[in-house]
Short mmCIF file of C-alpha atoms in Angstrom, two decimals:
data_model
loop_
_atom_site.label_atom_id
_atom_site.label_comp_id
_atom_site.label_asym_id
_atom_site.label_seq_id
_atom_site.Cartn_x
_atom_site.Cartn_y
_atom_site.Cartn_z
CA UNK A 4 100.95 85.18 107.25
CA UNK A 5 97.84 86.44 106.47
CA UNK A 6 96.31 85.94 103.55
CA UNK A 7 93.55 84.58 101.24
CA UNK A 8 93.71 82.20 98.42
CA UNK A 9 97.68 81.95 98.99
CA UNK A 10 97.93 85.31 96.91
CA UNK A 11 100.84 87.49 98.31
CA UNK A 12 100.54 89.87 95.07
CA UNK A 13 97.09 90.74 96.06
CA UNK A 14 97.97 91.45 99.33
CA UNK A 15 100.10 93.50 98.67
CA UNK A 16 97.80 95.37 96.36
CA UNK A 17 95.07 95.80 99.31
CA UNK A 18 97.41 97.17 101.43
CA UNK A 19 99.26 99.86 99.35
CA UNK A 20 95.43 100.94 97.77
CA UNK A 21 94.14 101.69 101.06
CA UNK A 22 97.08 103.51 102.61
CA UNK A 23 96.52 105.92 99.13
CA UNK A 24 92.53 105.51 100.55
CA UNK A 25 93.04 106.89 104.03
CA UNK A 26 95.96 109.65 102.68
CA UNK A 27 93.95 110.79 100.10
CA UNK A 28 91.01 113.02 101.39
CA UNK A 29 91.25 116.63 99.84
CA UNK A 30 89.91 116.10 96.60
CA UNK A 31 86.73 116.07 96.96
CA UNK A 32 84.09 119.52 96.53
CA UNK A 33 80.80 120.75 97.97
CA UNK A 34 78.00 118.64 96.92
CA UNK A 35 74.20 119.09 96.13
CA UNK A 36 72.14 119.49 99.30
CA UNK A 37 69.45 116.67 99.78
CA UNK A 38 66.54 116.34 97.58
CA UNK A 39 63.18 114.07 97.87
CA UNK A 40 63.35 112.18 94.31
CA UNK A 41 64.35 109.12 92.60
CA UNK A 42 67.48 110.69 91.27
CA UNK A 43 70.47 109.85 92.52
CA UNK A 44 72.66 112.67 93.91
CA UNK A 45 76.38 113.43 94.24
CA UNK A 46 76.72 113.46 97.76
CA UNK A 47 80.47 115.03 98.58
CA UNK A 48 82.65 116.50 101.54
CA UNK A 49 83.64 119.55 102.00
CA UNK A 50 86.75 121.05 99.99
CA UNK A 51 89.86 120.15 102.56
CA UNK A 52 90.93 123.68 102.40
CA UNK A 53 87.82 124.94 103.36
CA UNK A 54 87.88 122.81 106.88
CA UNK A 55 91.82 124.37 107.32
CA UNK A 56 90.98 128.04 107.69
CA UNK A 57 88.62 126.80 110.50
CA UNK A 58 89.23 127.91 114.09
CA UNK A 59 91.37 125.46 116.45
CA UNK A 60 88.17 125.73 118.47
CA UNK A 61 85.87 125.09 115.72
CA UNK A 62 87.58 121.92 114.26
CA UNK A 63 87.35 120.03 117.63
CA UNK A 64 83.84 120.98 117.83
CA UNK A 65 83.23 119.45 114.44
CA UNK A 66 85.15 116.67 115.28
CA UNK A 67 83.14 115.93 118.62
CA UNK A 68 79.67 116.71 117.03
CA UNK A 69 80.23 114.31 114.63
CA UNK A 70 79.10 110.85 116.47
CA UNK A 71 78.21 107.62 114.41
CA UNK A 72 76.15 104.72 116.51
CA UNK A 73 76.97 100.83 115.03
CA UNK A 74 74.32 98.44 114.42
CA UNK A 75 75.81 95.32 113.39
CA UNK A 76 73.37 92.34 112.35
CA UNK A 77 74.70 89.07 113.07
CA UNK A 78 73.59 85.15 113.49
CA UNK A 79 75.16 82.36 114.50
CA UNK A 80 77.31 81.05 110.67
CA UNK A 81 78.70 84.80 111.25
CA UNK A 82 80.91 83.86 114.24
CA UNK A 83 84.23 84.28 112.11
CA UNK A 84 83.62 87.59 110.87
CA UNK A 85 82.06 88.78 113.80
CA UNK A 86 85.14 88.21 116.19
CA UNK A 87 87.16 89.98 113.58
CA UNK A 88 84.90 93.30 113.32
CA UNK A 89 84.68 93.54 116.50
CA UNK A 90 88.25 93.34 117.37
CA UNK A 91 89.07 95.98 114.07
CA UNK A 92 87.04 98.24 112.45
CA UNK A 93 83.94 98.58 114.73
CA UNK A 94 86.45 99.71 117.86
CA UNK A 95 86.60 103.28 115.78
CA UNK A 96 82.54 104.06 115.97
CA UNK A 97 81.72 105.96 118.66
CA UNK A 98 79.29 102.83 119.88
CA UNK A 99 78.63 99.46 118.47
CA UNK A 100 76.13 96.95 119.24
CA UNK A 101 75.89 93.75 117.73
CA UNK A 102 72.01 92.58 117.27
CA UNK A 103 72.03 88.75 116.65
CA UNK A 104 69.26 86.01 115.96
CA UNK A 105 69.25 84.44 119.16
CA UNK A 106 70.86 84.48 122.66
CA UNK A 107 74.61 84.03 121.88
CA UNK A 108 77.57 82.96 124.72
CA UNK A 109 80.01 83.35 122.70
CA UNK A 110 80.33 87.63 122.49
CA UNK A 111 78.15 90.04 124.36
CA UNK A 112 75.14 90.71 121.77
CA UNK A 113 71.15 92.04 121.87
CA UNK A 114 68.68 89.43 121.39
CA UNK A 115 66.22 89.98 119.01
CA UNK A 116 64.76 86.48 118.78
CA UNK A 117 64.14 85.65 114.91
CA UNK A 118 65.74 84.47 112.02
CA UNK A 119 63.52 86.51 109.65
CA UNK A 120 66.53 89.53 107.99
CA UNK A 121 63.75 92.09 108.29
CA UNK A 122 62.20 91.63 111.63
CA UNK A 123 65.53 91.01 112.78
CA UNK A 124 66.75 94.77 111.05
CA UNK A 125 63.32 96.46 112.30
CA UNK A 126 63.72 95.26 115.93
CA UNK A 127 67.61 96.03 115.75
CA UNK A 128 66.43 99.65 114.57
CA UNK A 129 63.98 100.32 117.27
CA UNK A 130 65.77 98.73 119.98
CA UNK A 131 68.87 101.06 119.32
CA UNK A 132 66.52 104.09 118.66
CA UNK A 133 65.03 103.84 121.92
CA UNK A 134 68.15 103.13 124.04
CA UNK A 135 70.80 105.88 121.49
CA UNK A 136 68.20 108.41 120.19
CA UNK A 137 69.26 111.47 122.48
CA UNK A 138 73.07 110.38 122.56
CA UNK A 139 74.14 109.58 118.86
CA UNK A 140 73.03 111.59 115.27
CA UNK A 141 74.03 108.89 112.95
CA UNK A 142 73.23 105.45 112.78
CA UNK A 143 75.06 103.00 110.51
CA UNK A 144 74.11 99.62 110.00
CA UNK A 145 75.69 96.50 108.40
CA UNK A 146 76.28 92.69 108.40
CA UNK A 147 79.70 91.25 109.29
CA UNK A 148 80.89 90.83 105.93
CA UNK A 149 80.96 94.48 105.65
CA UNK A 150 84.23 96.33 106.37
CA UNK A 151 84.15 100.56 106.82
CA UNK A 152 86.40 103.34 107.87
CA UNK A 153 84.03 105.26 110.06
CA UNK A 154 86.77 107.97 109.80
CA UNK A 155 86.00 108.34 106.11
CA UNK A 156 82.08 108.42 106.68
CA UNK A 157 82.30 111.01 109.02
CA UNK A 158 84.36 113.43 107.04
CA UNK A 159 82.00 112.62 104.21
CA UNK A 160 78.89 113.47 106.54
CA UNK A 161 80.56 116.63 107.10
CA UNK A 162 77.99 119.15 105.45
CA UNK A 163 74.99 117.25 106.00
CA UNK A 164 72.84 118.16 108.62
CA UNK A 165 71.18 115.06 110.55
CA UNK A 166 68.15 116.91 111.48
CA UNK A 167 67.05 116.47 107.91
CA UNK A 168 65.45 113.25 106.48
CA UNK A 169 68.73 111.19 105.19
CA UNK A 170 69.17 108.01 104.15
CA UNK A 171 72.45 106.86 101.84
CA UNK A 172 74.32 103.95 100.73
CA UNK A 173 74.88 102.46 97.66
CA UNK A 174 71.52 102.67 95.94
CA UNK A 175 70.06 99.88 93.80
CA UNK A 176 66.14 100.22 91.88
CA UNK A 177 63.70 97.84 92.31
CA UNK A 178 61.34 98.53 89.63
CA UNK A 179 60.14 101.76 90.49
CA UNK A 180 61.85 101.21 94.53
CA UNK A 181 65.14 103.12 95.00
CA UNK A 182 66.46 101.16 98.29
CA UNK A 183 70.03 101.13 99.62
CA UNK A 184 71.26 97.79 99.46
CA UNK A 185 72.58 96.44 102.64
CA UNK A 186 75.28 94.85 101.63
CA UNK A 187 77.33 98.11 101.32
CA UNK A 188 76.45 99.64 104.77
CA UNK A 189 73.04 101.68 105.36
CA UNK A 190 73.83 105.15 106.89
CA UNK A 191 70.14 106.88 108.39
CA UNK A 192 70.07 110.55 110.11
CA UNK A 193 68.09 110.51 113.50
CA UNK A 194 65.63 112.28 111.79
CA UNK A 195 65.03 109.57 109.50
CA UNK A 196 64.94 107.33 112.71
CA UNK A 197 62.46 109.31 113.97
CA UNK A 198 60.19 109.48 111.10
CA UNK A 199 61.09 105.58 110.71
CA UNK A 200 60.04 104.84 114.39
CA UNK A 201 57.08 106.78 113.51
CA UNK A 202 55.66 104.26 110.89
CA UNK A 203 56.49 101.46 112.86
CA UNK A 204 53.61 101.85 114.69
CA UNK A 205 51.80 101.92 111.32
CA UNK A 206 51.39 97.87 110.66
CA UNK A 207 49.58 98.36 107.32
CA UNK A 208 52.21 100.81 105.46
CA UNK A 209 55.14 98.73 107.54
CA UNK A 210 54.69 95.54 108.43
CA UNK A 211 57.04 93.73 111.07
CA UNK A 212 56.60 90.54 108.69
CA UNK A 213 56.79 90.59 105.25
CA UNK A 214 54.69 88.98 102.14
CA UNK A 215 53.48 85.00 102.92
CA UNK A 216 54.08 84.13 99.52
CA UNK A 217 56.51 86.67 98.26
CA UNK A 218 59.23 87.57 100.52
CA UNK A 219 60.97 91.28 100.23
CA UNK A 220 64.52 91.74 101.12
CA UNK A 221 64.80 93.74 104.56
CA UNK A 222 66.68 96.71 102.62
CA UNK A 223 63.53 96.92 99.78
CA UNK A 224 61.40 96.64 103.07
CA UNK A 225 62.87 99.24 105.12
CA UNK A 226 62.97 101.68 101.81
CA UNK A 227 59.22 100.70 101.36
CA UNK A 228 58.48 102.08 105.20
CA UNK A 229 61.36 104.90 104.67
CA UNK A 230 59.21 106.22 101.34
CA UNK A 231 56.15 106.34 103.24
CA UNK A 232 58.00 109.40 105.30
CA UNK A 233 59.12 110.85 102.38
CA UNK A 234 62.87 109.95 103.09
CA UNK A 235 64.23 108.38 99.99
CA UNK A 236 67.25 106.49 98.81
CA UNK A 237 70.25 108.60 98.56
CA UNK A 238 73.34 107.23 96.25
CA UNK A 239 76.76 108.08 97.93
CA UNK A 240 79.48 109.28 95.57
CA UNK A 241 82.42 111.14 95.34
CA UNK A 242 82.73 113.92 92.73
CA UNK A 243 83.78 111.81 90.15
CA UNK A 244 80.83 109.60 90.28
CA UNK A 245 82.84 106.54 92.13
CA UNK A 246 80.82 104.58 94.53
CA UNK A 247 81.79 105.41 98.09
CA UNK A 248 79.48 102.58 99.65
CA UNK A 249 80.98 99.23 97.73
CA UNK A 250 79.00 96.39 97.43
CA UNK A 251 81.86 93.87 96.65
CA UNK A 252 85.54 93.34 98.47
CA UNK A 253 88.66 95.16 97.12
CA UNK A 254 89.95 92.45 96.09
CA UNK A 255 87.47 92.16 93.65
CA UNK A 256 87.19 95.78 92.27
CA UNK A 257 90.95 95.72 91.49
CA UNK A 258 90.34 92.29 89.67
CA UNK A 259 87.91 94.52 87.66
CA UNK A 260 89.76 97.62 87.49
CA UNK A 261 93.26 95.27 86.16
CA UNK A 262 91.33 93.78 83.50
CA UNK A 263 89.32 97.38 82.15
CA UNK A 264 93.04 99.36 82.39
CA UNK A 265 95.72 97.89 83.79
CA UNK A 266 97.71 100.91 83.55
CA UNK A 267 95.47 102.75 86.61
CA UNK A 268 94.41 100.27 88.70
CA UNK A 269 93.51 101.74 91.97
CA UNK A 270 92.60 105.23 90.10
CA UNK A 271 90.11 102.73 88.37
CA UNK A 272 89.69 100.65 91.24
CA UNK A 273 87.94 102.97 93.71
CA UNK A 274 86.82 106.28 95.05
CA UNK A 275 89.94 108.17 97.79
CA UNK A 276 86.91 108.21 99.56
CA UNK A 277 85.73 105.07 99.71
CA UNK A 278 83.84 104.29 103.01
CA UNK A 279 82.92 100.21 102.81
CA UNK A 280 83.66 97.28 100.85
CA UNK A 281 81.93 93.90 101.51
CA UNK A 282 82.07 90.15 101.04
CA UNK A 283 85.04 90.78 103.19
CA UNK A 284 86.38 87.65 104.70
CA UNK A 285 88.49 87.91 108.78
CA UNK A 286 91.47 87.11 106.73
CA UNK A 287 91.31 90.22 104.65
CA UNK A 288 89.88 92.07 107.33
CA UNK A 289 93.43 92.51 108.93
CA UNK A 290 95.16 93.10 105.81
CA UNK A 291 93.04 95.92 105.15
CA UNK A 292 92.94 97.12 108.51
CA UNK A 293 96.94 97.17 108.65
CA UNK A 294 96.82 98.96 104.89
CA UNK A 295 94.39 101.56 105.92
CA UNK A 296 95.61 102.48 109.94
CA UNK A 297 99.33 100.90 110.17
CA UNK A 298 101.25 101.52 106.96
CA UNK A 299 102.51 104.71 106.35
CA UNK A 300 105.79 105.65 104.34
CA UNK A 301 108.69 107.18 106.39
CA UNK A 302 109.56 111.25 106.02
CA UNK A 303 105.64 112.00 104.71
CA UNK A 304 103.60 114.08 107.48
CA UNK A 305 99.98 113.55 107.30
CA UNK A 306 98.20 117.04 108.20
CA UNK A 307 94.65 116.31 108.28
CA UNK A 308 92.18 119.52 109.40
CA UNK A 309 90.35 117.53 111.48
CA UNK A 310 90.40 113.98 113.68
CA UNK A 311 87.64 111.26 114.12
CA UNK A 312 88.21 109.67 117.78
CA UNK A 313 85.70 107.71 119.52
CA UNK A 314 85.55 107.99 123.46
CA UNK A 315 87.98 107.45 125.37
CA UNK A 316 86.89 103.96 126.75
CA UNK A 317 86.13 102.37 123.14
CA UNK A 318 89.56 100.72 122.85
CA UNK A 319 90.11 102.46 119.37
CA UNK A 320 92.96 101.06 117.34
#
């Protein structure tokens, strides 16, 4: 059985809240376009009706153009979580690459030869800019604690245009920093890539190390280089003002939502549209994989506009 902490209640609950997660997409409007500020804006897909009276033509061109790269940061205590992403959620990005701390045997990884989080994100970053930069328009980037439903990000990414400066997540302020915090998943357009590979080469505005005395989180440092471009920290919602990037596991936000109103949990719980949780252990992992993909209720059709596949060769679920 799988499970975690012996709870068969709360698995249950994970699994029956993200089969209403995946099923539940056409509620969400037309959001503000992106702004340069410190403000945090509503950042929504498109009205589900809207995509329908698209062409036949015109939906599988959407579908195709929309093509999300996977940089997954890993080091050696990861192993656990690291077999389990890669054999779940990461087979449904279009391509993944796992950046680790050192030469590793055990799965196919990139070397990036440190154990500092930043140098190891910045070398990550331009390693996969230079190699993906002409093939792939969106770059997400995560830890292995992090679980997301690519599927969900990409419909959300839907009316943004990724030759504009873009950079979203779930944003936290550091006294006057907005930065995305990295344990929710960090989504960049390749033109903030660009503009990010720009000021790499810029050693006093981005440094590959950080402070001697005073050591900045790699997410405040890559928002420090990212502000220097004038691409700022975007907070992801849907049009209720839920978080779509989460920052803890489900299990955890239903804790929370039971004890504020037990009488709506998952309505309290989190957004239709939510894209990642974290903190996720491999256990859960499959749980929410089979809640979210496998479970569906008998005699129910699900008509979605448009469909999120990888290539052909990526072993998708």
């Amino acid at each position: 059985m799988i499970s975690e902490g012996g709870s068969f209640m709360r698995g249950m609950l994970i699994g029956g809240g993200f089969c209403v997660v995946i099923t539940l997409l056409g509620h969400i409007k037309v959001g503000h376009e992106h702004g340069i500020s410190h403000e945090h804006h509503h950042i929504q897909a498109p009205d589900k009706e809207q995509v329908k009276k698209l062409s036949e033509a015109e939906r599988v061109e959407l579908s195709q153009s929309m093509r999300v790269y996977c940089i997954i940061l890993v080091r050696p205590k990861d192993l656990s979580q690291w077999a389990a992403v890669r054999e779940i959620w990461s087979k449904h990005c279009d391509k993944v690459d796992y950046y680790s701390s050192e030469p590793m045997k055990v799965f196919d990884s990139i070397s990036v030869d440190t154990n500092d989080m930043w140098t190891m994100m910045r070398r990550a970053i331009q390693k996969a800019y230079e190699n993906n930069k002409n093939e792939y328009n969106w770059f997400f980037i995560c830890t292995p604690s992090t679980f997301a439903v690519i599927e969900n990000l990409k419909y959300f990414l839907l009316q943004k245009d990724p030759s504009q400066p873009f950079y979203i997540g779930h944003t936290m302020k550091s006294g006057d920093l907005d930065y995305v915090d990295i344990t929710g998943g960090i989504v960049l357009s390749i033109e903030s890539l660009n503009r990010l590979s720009a000021v790499f080469e810029e050693p006093e505005k981005c440094p590959e190390q950080g402070g001697l005395i005073f050591k900045m989180a790699e997410d405040k440092q890559l928002a420090m280089c990212l502000k220097y471009k004038g691409v700022s920290a975007e907070n992801a919602e849907d049009s209720e003002g839920k978080d779509v990037f989460n920052t803890k596991s489900v299990g955890s936000l239903i804790q929370e939502a039971m004890a504020k109103n037990p009488q709506k949990v998952v309505e309290g719980c989190c957004s239709d549209m939510a894209i990642t949780f974290s903190g996720i252990s491999p256990n859960v992992m499959h749980v929410m994989m089979y809640g979210v993909y496998r479970l569906r209720a008998y005699g129910h059709t699900f008509n979605d506009a448009l469909v999120f596949l990888p290539k052909p060769d990526s072993d998708n679920d």
